[in-house]
C-alpha atoms as a printed R data frame, in Angstrom:
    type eleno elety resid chain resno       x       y       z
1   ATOM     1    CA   UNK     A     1 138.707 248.635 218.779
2   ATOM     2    CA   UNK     A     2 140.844 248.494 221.937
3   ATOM     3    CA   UNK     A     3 142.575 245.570 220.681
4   ATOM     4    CA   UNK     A     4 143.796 247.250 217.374
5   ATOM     5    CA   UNK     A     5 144.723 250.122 218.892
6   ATOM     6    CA   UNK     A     6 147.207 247.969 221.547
7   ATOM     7    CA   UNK     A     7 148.127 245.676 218.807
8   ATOM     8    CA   UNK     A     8 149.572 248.857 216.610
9   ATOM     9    CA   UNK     A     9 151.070 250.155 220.415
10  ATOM    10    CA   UNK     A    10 152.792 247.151 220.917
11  ATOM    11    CA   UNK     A    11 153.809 247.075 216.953
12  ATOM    12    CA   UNK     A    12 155.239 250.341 216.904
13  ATOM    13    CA   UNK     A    13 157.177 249.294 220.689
14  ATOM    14    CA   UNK     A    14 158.956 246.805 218.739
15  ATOM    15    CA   UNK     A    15 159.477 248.395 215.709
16  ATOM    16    CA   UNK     A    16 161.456 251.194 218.137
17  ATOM    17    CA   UNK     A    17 163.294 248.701 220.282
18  ATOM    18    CA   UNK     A    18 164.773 246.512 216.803
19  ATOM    19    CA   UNK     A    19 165.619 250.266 215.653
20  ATOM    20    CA   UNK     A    20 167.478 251.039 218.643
21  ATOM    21    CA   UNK     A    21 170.793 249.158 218.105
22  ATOM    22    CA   UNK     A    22 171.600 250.528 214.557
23  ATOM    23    CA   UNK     A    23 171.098 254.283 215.749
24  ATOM    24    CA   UNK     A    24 173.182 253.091 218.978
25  ATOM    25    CA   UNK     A    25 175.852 251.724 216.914
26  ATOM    26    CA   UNK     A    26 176.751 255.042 215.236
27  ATOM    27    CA   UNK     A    27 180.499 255.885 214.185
28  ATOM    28    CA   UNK     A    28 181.797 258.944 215.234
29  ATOM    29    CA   UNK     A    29 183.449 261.405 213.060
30  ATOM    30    CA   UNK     A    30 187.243 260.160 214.605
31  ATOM    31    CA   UNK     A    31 186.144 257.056 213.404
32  ATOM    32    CA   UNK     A    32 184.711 258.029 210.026
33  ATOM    33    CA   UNK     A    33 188.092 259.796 209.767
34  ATOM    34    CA   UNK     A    34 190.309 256.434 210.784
35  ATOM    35    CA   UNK     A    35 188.537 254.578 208.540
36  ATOM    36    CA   UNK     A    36 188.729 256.531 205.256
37  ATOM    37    CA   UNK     A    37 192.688 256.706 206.468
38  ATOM    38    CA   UNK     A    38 192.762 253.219 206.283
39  ATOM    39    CA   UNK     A    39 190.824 252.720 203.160
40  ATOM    40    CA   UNK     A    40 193.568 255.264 201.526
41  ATOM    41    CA   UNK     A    41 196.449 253.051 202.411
42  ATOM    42    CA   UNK     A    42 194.147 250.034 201.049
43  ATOM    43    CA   UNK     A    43 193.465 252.195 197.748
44  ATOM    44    CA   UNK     A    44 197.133 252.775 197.757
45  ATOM    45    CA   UNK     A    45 198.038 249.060 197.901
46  ATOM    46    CA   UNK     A    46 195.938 248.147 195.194
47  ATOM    47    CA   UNK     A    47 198.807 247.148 193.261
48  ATOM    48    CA   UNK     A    48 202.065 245.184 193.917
49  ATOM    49    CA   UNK     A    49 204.394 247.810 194.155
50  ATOM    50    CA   UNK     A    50 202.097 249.776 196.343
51  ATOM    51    CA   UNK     A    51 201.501 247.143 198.769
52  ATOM    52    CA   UNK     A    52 205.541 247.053 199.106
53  ATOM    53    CA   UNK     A    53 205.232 250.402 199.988
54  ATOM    54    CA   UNK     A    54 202.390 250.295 201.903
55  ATOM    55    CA   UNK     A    55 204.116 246.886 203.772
56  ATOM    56    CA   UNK     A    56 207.432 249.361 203.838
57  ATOM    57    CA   UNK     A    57 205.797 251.546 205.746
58  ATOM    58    CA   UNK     A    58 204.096 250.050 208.478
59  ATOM    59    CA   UNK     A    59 207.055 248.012 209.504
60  ATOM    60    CA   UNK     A    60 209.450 250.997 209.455
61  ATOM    61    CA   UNK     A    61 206.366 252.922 211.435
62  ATOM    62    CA   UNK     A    62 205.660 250.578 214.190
63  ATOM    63    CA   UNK     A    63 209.197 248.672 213.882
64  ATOM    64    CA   UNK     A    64 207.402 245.160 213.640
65  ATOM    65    CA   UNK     A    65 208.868 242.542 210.908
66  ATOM    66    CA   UNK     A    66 207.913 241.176 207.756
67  ATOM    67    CA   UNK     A    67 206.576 238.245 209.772
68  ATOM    68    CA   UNK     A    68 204.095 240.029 212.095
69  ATOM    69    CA   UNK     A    69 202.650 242.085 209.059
70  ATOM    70    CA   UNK     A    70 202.092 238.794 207.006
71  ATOM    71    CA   UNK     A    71 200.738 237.253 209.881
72  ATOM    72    CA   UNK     A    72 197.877 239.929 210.251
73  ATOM    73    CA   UNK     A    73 197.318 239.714 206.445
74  ATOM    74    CA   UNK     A    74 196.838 235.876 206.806
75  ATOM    75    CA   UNK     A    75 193.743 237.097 209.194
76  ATOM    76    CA   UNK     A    76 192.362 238.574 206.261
77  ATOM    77    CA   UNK     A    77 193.094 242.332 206.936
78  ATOM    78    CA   UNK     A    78 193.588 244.950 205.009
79  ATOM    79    CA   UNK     A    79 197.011 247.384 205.484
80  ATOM    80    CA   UNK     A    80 194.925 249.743 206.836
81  ATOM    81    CA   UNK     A    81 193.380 247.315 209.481
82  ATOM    82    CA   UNK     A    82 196.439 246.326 209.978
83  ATOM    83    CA   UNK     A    83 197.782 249.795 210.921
84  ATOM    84    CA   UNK     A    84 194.716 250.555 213.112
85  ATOM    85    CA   UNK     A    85 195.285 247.290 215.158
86  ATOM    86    CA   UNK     A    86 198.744 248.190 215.831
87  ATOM    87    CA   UNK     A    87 198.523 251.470 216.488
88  ATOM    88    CA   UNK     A    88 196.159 250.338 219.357
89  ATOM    89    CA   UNK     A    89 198.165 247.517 220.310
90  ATOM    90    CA   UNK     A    90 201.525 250.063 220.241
91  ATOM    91    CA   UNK     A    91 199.371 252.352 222.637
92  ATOM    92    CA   UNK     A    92 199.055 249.435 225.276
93  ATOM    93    CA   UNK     A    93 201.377 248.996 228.077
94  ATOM    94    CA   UNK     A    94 204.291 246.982 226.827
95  ATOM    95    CA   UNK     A    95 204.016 248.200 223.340
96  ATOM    96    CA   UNK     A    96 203.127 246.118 220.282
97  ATOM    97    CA   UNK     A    97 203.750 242.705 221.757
98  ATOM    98    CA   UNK     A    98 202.251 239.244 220.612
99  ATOM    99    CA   UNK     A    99 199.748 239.169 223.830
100 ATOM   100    CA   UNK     A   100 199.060 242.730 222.543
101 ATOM   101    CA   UNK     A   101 198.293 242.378 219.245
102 ATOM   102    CA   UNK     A   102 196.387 239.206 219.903
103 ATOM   103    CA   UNK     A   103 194.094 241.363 222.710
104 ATOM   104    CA   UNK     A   104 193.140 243.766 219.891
105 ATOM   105    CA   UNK     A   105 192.638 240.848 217.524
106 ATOM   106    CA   UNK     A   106 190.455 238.748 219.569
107 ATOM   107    CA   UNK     A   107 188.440 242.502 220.536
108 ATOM   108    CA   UNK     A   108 188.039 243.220 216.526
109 ATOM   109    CA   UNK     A   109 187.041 239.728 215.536
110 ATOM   110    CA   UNK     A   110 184.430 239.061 218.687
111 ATOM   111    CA   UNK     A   111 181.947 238.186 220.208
112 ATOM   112    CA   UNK     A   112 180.754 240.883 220.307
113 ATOM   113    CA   UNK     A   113 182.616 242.264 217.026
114 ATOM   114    CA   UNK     A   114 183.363 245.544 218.447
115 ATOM   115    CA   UNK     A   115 184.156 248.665 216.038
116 ATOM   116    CA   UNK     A   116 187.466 251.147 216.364
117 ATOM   117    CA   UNK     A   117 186.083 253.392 218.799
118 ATOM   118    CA   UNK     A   118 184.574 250.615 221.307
119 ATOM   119    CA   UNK     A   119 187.819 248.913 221.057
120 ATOM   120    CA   UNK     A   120 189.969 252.086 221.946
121 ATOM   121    CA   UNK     A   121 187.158 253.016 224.378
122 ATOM   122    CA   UNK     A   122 187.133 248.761 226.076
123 ATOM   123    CA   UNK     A   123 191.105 249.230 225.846
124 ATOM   124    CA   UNK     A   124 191.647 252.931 227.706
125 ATOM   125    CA   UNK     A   125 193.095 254.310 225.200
126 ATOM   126    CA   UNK     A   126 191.609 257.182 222.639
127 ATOM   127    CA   UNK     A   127 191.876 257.173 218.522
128 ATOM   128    CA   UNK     A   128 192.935 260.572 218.008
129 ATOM   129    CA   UNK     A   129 196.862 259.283 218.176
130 ATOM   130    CA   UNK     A   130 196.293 256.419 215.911
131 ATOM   131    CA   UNK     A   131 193.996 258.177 213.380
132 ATOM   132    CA   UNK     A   132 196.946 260.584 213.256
133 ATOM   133    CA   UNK     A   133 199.548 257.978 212.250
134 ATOM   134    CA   UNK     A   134 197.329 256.328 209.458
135 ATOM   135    CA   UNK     A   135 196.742 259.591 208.361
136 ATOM   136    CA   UNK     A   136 200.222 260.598 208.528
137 ATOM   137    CA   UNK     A   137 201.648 256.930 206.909
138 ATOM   138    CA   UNK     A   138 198.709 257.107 204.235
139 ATOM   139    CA   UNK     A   139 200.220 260.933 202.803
140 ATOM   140    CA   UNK     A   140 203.897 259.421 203.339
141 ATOM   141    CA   UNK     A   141 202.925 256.246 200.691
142 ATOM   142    CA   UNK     A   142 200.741 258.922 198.938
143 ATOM   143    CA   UNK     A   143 203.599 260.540 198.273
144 ATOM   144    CA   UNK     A   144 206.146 258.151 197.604
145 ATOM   145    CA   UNK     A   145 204.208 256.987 194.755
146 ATOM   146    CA   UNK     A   146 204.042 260.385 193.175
147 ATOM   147    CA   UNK     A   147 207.769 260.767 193.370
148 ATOM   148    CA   UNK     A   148 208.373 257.612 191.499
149 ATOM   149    CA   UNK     A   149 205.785 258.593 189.253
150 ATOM   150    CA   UNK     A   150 206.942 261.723 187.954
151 ATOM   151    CA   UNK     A   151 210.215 260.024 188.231
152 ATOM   152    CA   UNK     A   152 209.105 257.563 185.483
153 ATOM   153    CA   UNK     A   153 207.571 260.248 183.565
154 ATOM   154    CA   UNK     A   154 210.938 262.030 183.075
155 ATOM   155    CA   UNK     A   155 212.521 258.536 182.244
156 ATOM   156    CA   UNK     A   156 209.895 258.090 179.685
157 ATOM   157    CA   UNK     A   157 209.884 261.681 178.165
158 ATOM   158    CA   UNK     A   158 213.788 261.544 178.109
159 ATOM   159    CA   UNK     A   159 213.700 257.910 176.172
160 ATOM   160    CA   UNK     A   160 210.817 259.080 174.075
161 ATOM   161    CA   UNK     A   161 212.063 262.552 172.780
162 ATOM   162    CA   UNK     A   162 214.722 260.695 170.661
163 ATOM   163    CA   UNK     A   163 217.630 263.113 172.061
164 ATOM   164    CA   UNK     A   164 220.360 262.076 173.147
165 ATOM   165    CA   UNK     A   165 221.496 263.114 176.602
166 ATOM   166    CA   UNK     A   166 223.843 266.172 176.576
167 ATOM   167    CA   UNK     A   167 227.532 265.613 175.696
168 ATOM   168    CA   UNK     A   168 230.372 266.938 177.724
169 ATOM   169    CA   UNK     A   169 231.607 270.112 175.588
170 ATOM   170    CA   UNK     A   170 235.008 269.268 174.575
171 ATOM   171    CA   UNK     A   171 237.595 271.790 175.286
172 ATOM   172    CA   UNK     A   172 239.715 273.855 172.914
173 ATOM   173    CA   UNK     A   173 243.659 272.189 172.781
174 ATOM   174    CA   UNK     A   174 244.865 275.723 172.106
175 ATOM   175    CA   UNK     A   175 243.332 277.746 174.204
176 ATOM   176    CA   UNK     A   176 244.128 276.681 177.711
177 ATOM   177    CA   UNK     A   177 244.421 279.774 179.698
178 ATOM   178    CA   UNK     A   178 247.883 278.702 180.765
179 ATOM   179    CA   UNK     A   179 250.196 280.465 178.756
C-alpha cells in the first residue's frame, strides 16, 4: 500500500516538473502582439508584388540594402522576422551593423532558441519600440496595397464601361468675348 501510494507521489512529481517548462515558456501579450504584426506583413507578402512592397519597406524603414534583406531571407525568415530582428539589432549600440544583426541571429537560432521577449530581455533592450514599427510598417504596406487596388478598380471600371474618356469641349469661333 505504501509503495503505490509513493509510486503515484513520485508520478505526479514528474508529471509537474515535465509540465513546468511549457507554462514557463509563456508569451506575453507584447509578444503575442509582435508576432501577429509580423505575420501581417508575411500575409501581406504572400504575393510578388506584395513582397516588393513589403521588401520596399523595410529597407526604406531601417535604411539597410537589398543585400542585407536577401541575406536574412536566405536564413529562411519571413519579412516579418526579418523586421523583428532588425528592429532589435537597430536598438543596439552601433545601430543595425553586421556584428549586430549576426548577435540577434545567432540569439534567435540557438542554443537555447530563445523567443522575442527573451531576446530583447538577454539584449537590454524592451519590445514595445519594435512592436511599434512592425505595427506601424505592416498598416503602411496595408495600405499601399489598397491604394493600388482601388486604383486598378477605377482603371478597370473606366476600360470596362465602354465610354470614352471626356473630350475637351471645343470652343465657339464666333463667340470669343473679344470684340
Amino acid at each position: 500500500m505504501k509503495t503505490n501510494k509513493l509510486q503515484l507521489m513520485l508520478a505526479g512529481l514528474f508529471l509537474c516538473a515535465a509540465a513546468m517548462p511549457a507554462f514557463a515558456q509563456e508569451k506575453t501579450r507584447e509578444e503575442k502582439k509582435l508576432e501577429s504584426g509580423a505575420a501581417e506583413l508575411d500575409k501581406n507578402a504572400a504575393k510578388p508584388e506584395g513582397a516588393q512592397r513589403v521588401n520596399d519597406r523595410i529597407k526604406a524603414e531601417f535604411a539597410v540594402d537589398n543585400a542585407r534583406v536577401q541575406s536574412l531571407r536566405d536564413q529562411k525568415m519571413g519579412y516579418g522576422e526579418i523586421s523583428i530582428a532588425l528592429g532589435l539589432a537597430q536598438g543596439l549600440p552601433g545601430g543595425i551593423t553586421d556584428a549586430n544583426v549576426a548577435k540577434v541571429m545567432a540569439l534567435r537560432q540557438g542554443p537555447p532558441v530563445m523567443g522575442w521577449g527573451r531576446m530583447a530581455k538577454e539584449l537590454g533592450l524592451k519590445l514595445g519600440p519594435v512592436q511599434s514599427k512592425v505595427h506601424k510598417m505592416s498598416a503602411e504596406v496595408k495600405k499601399a496595397k489598397k491604394a493600388k487596388g482601388e486604383k486598378d478598380m477605377k482603371e478597370m471600371k473606366r476600360e470596362k464601361s465602354g465610354k470614352p474618356e471626356k473630350m475637351d469641349r471645343p470652343g465657339n469661333p464666333g463667340k470669343s468675348g473679344t470684340n
